[in-house]
């Protein structure tokens, strides 16, 4: 991982946090990497164990993360998501998640607006104590009926049948309550995100490869209202040149430092 983070960069982000009136943070899979959850793409270190390879380097998203894939092979798709669900349940929030929760509570105590937009489906932000979390891509912890849309939280053990039958309608199945490629994001999540972005004065993109839309385009909404733009990521992304400050490194390492430095 590059180590070109400077103290100046950290103090710049910290000082913007101190003066902000409305903060939006967008997170992606990189934030959960230190919790042992594999990212989909992006930098991996050669010394990581083979099972830490990025997911899309090992699996084909077209065969696992689309409505067509579910239709073609619901058993395989639900088995894969159940495997990931169990991984998320076994994972613990890392210092990056905890720092974002601390950041939210410190800002709110000062009357500053804070919205955490996450593409992650693992619920680790909520488990770390973040409260204003918008799940843009849904949640893998929750599943829903293919007929009625009713949601439930399956128990924390492996499912027994693949595809799992839905208890809500005869012949219906349960599917993870996530957003697949080709599906639209929940309307409320998008509306809440756009509303927060349109009034933020500090936007931070953290641990996301910034290639999956619409979340990848959120930065432009923040830029249009003149927000200060910051990025924290293990490697350069398409938004690195767009932001006012791009901090390279692990969010689990950098976020606690920024939160510490932003304290009055
Ligand atoms: P990605 O896996 O695409 O990107 C993760 C980013 O985090 C990469 O740029 C990595 O370099 C970076 N990274 C890795 N470890 C890090 C660390 N410890 N600290 C900071 N950065 C780190 O994840 P997302 O951008 O979240 O959608 O992916 C967006 C969507 O694409 C996901 O929600 C998922 C995926 O396909 C679906 O499954 C539909």
Coordinates of C-alpha atoms and ligand atoms in Angstrom, one line a residue:
X1 CA 0.0 0.0 0.0
X2 CA 1.5 3.4 -0.9
X3 CA 2.5 5.4 2.1
X4 CA 2.5 8.9 0.6
X5 CA 0.1 10.3 3.2
X6 CA 1.4 13.4 4.7
X7 CA 0.6 15.1 8.0
X8 CA -0.4 18.2 6.0
X9 CA -3.1 16.1 4.2
X10 CA -4.5 14.8 7.5
X11 CA -4.5 18.2 9.1
X12 CA -6.2 19.7 6.1
X13 CA -9.1 17.2 6.3
X14 CA -9.2 17.6 10.0
X15 CA -9.5 21.3 9.8
X16 CA -12.3 21.0 7.2
X17 CA -14.1 18.7 9.6
X18 CA -13.7 21.3 12.4
X19 CA -15.3 24.1 10.3
X20 CA -17.9 22.1 8.3
X21 CA -21.6 22.6 8.8
X22 CA -22.8 19.6 6.8
X23 CA -20.7 16.5 6.1
X24 CA -21.4 13.6 3.7
X25 CA -19.2 10.5 3.7
X26 CA -19.5 7.9 1.0
X27 CA -18.0 4.5 1.8
X28 CA -17.2 1.4 -0.1
X29 CA -15.8 -2.1 0.4
X30 CA -12.3 -0.9 1.2
X31 CA -13.6 0.4 4.6
X32 CA -14.4 -3.2 5.6
X33 CA -11.1 -4.7 4.3
X34 CA -9.5 -4.6 7.7
X35 CA -12.5 -6.5 9.1
X36 CA -11.4 -9.4 6.8
X37 CA -14.1 -8.8 4.2
X38 CA -12.8 -9.0 0.6
X39 CA -13.3 -6.0 -1.7
X40 CA -14.7 -6.4 -5.2
X41 CA -11.8 -4.8 -7.0
X42 CA -8.8 -2.7 -6.5
X43 CA -5.4 -3.0 -4.8
X44 CA -4.6 -6.2 -3.1
X45 CA -1.3 -6.8 -1.5
X46 CA 0.8 -9.8 -2.7
X47 CA 1.4 -10.9 0.8
X48 CA -2.3 -11.4 1.5
X49 CA -3.6 -15.0 1.8
X50 CA -5.2 -16.2 -1.5
X51 CA -8.7 -16.0 0.0
X52 CA -8.2 -12.2 0.3
X53 CA -8.2 -11.9 -3.5
X54 CA -10.8 -9.4 -4.7
X55 CA -14.2 -11.0 -5.2
X56 CA -14.5 -10.1 -8.8
X57 CA -11.1 -11.5 -9.5
X58 CA -12.4 -14.9 -8.5
X59 CA -16.1 -14.7 -9.3
X60 CA -18.1 -13.5 -12.3
X61 CA -20.5 -10.7 -11.2
X62 CA -22.7 -11.5 -14.3
X63 CA -23.3 -15.0 -12.9
X64 CA -23.9 -14.0 -9.3
X65 CA -25.0 -10.4 -8.9
X66 CA -27.7 -9.8 -11.5
X67 CA -31.4 -10.6 -11.6
X68 CA -30.7 -12.8 -14.7
X69 CA -28.2 -14.8 -12.7
X70 CA -30.8 -15.4 -10.0
X71 CA -33.3 -16.5 -12.5
X72 CA -30.9 -18.8 -14.2
X73 CA -29.5 -20.4 -11.1
X74 CA -31.2 -19.3 -7.9
X75 CA -29.5 -22.1 -5.9
X76 CA -26.0 -21.1 -6.8
X77 CA -26.7 -17.3 -6.3
X78 CA -28.3 -17.7 -2.9
X79 CA -25.6 -20.2 -1.8
X80 CA -22.9 -17.6 -2.7
X81 CA -24.8 -14.8 -0.9
X82 CA -25.4 -17.0 2.2
X83 CA -21.6 -17.6 2.3
X84 CA -21.0 -13.9 2.2
X85 CA -23.7 -13.2 4.7
X86 CA -22.1 -15.5 7.2
X87 CA -18.7 -13.8 6.6
X88 CA -20.3 -10.4 7.3
X89 CA -21.9 -11.7 10.5
X90 CA -18.6 -13.2 11.7
X91 CA -16.7 -10.0 10.9
X92 CA -16.2 -7.2 13.5
X93 CA -16.1 -3.4 12.8
X94 CA -12.5 -2.2 12.5
X95 CA -11.0 1.1 13.7
X96 CA -12.1 2.8 10.5
X97 CA -15.8 2.0 11.2
X98 CA -15.4 3.1 14.8
X99 CA -13.7 6.4 13.8
X100 CA -16.6 7.2 11.5
X101 CA -19.1 6.6 14.3
X102 CA -17.1 8.8 16.6
X103 CA -16.9 11.4 13.9
X104 CA -20.7 11.4 13.6
X105 CA -21.3 11.7 17.3
X106 CA -18.7 14.5 17.8
X107 CA -20.2 16.5 14.8
X108 CA -23.7 16.0 16.0
X109 CA -22.9 17.3 19.5
X110 CA -21.8 20.5 17.7
X111 CA -25.0 20.6 15.7
X112 CA -23.2 19.6 12.5
X113 CA -25.2 17.6 9.9
X114 CA -23.7 14.2 9.1
X115 CA -24.9 11.6 6.6
X116 CA -23.0 8.3 5.9
X117 CA -23.8 6.9 2.5
X118 CA -22.5 3.4 2.1
X119 CA -22.3 0.9 -0.7
X120 CA -21.5 -1.8 1.8
X121 CA -24.1 -4.4 2.6
X122 CA -22.4 -5.8 5.7
X123 CA -24.0 -3.6 8.4
X124 CA -20.6 -3.0 10.0
X125 CA -21.1 0.8 10.1
X126 CA -24.3 0.3 12.2
X127 CA -22.6 -2.2 14.4
X128 CA -19.8 0.3 15.0
X129 CA -22.4 2.8 16.3
X130 CA -23.0 5.0 13.2
X131 CA -26.7 6.0 13.2
X132 CA -27.4 8.1 10.1
X133 CA -26.5 5.4 7.6
X134 CA -28.0 5.2 4.1
X135 CA -27.6 1.7 2.6
X136 CA -27.4 2.5 -1.1
X137 CA -27.0 -1.1 -2.1
X138 CA -29.3 -2.7 0.6
X139 CA -28.2 -5.2 3.1
X140 CA -27.0 -8.8 2.9
X141 CA -28.1 -9.4 6.5
X142 CA -31.7 -9.0 5.5
X143 CA -33.5 -11.2 2.8
X144 CA -36.8 -10.6 1.1
X145 CA -39.6 -12.6 -0.5
X146 CA -39.5 -12.6 -4.3
X147 CA -43.4 -12.3 -4.4
X148 CA -44.4 -9.9 -1.6
X149 CA -41.1 -8.0 -0.9
X150 CA -41.5 -8.8 2.8
X151 CA -38.1 -8.8 4.5
X152 CA -36.7 -11.0 7.3
X153 CA -33.4 -11.5 9.0
X154 CA -32.4 -15.1 8.7
X155 CA -30.7 -16.7 11.8
X156 CA -27.0 -16.5 12.0
X157 CA -26.3 -20.0 10.8
X158 CA -26.0 -21.5 7.3
X159 CA -29.3 -21.7 5.4
X160 CA -30.7 -25.2 5.0
X161 CA -32.1 -25.1 1.5
X162 CA -30.9 -23.4 -1.7
X163 CA -32.7 -21.5 -3.0
X164 CA -34.4 -20.8 0.3
X165 CA -38.2 -21.0 0.1
X166 CA -40.1 -17.9 1.3
X167 CA -42.4 -18.3 4.3
X168 CA -44.5 -15.4 2.9
X169 CA -46.0 -16.8 -0.3
X170 CA -46.3 -20.3 -1.6
X171 CA -43.8 -21.1 -4.3
X172 CA -41.9 -17.9 -3.7
X173 CA -38.2 -17.7 -2.8
X174 CA -36.0 -15.6 -0.5
X175 CA -33.3 -13.4 -2.1
X176 CA -30.8 -11.2 -0.4
X177 CA -32.1 -7.6 0.1
X178 CA -29.3 -6.2 -1.9
X179 CA -29.2 -4.2 -5.2
X180 CA -27.9 -6.2 -8.1
X181 CA -26.3 -4.9 -11.3
X182 CA -29.2 -3.8 -13.5
X183 CA -31.5 -3.0 -10.6
X184 CA -32.3 0.5 -9.4
X185 CA -31.3 1.7 -6.0
X186 CA -34.0 2.1 -3.3
X187 CA -35.9 5.4 -4.1
X188 CA -35.7 6.6 -0.5
X189 CA -31.9 6.0 -0.3
X190 CA -31.3 8.0 -3.5
X191 CA -33.6 10.8 -2.4
X192 CA -31.9 11.0 1.1
X193 CA -28.4 10.9 -0.5
X194 CA -29.1 13.6 -3.1
X195 CA -30.7 15.8 -0.4
X196 CA -27.7 15.5 1.9
X197 CA -25.2 16.0 -1.0
X198 CA -27.0 19.2 -2.1
X199 CA -26.4 20.8 1.2
X200 CA -23.0 19.5 2.2
X201 CA -19.8 21.6 2.5
X202 CA -17.5 18.6 3.1
X203 CA -17.7 15.4 1.0
X204 CA -15.4 12.4 1.7
X205 CA -15.1 9.3 -0.5
X206 CA -13.6 6.5 1.4
X207 CA -12.5 3.0 0.4
X208 CA -14.5 3.0 -2.9
X209 CA -13.1 2.3 -6.4
X210 CA -15.6 5.0 -7.5
X211 CA -16.6 3.2 -10.7
X212 CA -20.1 1.9 -9.9
X213 CA -22.9 4.4 -10.6
X214 CA -24.9 6.1 -9.4
X215 CA -22.7 6.4 -6.2
X216 CA -19.6 7.1 -8.3
X217 CA -21.3 10.3 -9.6
X218 CA -22.3 11.6 -6.1
X219 CA -19.1 13.6 -5.9
X220 CA -20.3 15.8 -8.8
X221 CA -23.4 16.8 -6.8
X222 CA -21.2 17.8 -3.9
X223 CA -18.8 19.6 -6.2
X224 CA -21.6 21.5 -7.8
X225 CA -22.6 23.0 -4.4
X226 CA -18.9 24.0 -3.7
X227 CA -18.2 21.3 -1.1
X228 CA -14.6 20.6 -0.1
X229 CA -13.8 17.1 -1.6
X230 CA -11.6 14.6 0.1
X231 CA -10.7 11.0 -0.7
X232 CA -9.2 8.2 1.4
X233 CA -8.3 5.1 -0.5
X234 CA -5.6 2.5 -0.7
X235 CA -4.8 3.5 -4.4
X236 CA -5.6 6.1 -6.9
X237 CA -9.2 6.0 -8.3
X238 CA -11.0 7.9 -11.0
X239 CA -11.9 10.7 -8.5
X240 CA -8.4 11.1 -7.1
X241 CA -7.6 14.0 -9.5
X242 CA -11.1 15.5 -8.9
X243 CA -10.7 15.9 -5.2
X244 CA -9.1 18.7 -3.2
X245 CA -7.1 16.2 -1.2
X246 CA -6.5 12.5 -1.9
X247 CA -5.1 10.6 1.1
X248 CA -3.6 7.2 0.2
X249 CA -3.6 4.4 2.7
X250 CA -5.8 2.2 4.8
X251 CA -9.0 3.8 6.2
X252 CA -8.6 1.8 9.4
X253 CA -5.3 3.5 9.9
X254 CA -6.1 7.0 8.6
X255 CA -9.6 7.7 9.9
X256 CA -8.7 7.4 13.6
X257 CA -5.9 9.9 13.0
X258 CA -8.2 12.4 11.3
X259 CA -10.9 12.1 14.0
X260 CA -8.2 12.6 16.7
X261 CA -6.8 15.6 14.9
X262 CA -10.2 17.2 14.3
X263 CA -11.0 17.4 18.0
X264 CA -11.1 20.9 19.2
Ligands
LIG1 P1 -14.5 -1.9 -4.7 O1 -14.1 -3.3 -4.2 O2 -14.8 -1.7 -6.1 O3 -13.4 -0.9 -4.3 C1 -12.7 -0.9 -3.0 C2 -11.7 0.2 -3.0 O4 -11.1 0.2 -1.7 C3 -10.5 0.0 -4.0 O5 -10.2 1.2 -4.7 C4 -9.4 -0.4 -3.1 O6 -8.1 0.0 -3.6 C5 -9.7 0.3 -1.8 N1 -9.2 -0.3 -0.6 C6 -8.9 -1.6 -0.3 N2 -8.5 -1.8 0.9 C7 -8.6 -0.5 1.5 C8 -8.4 0.0 2.8 N3 -8.0 -0.8 3.8 N4 -8.6 1.3 3.1 C9 -9.0 2.1 2.1 N5 -9.2 1.7 0.8 C10 -9.0 0.4 0.6 O7 -15.7 -1.5 -3.7 P2 -16.9 -0.5 -3.9 O8 -16.4 0.8 -4.5 O9 -17.6 -0.5 -2.7 O10 -21.9 -3.9 -5.9 O11 -17.8 -1.3 -5.0 C11 -19.0 -0.7 -5.4 C12 -20.0 -1.8 -5.8 O12 -19.4 -2.7 -6.7 C13 -20.3 -2.8 -4.6 O13 -21.3 -2.3 -3.8 C14 -20.6 -4.0 -5.3 C15 -19.5 -4.0 -6.3 O14 -19.7 -4.8 -7.4 C16 -22.6 -5.0 -6.2 O15 -22.3 -6.2 -5.8 C17 -23.9 -4.8 -7.1

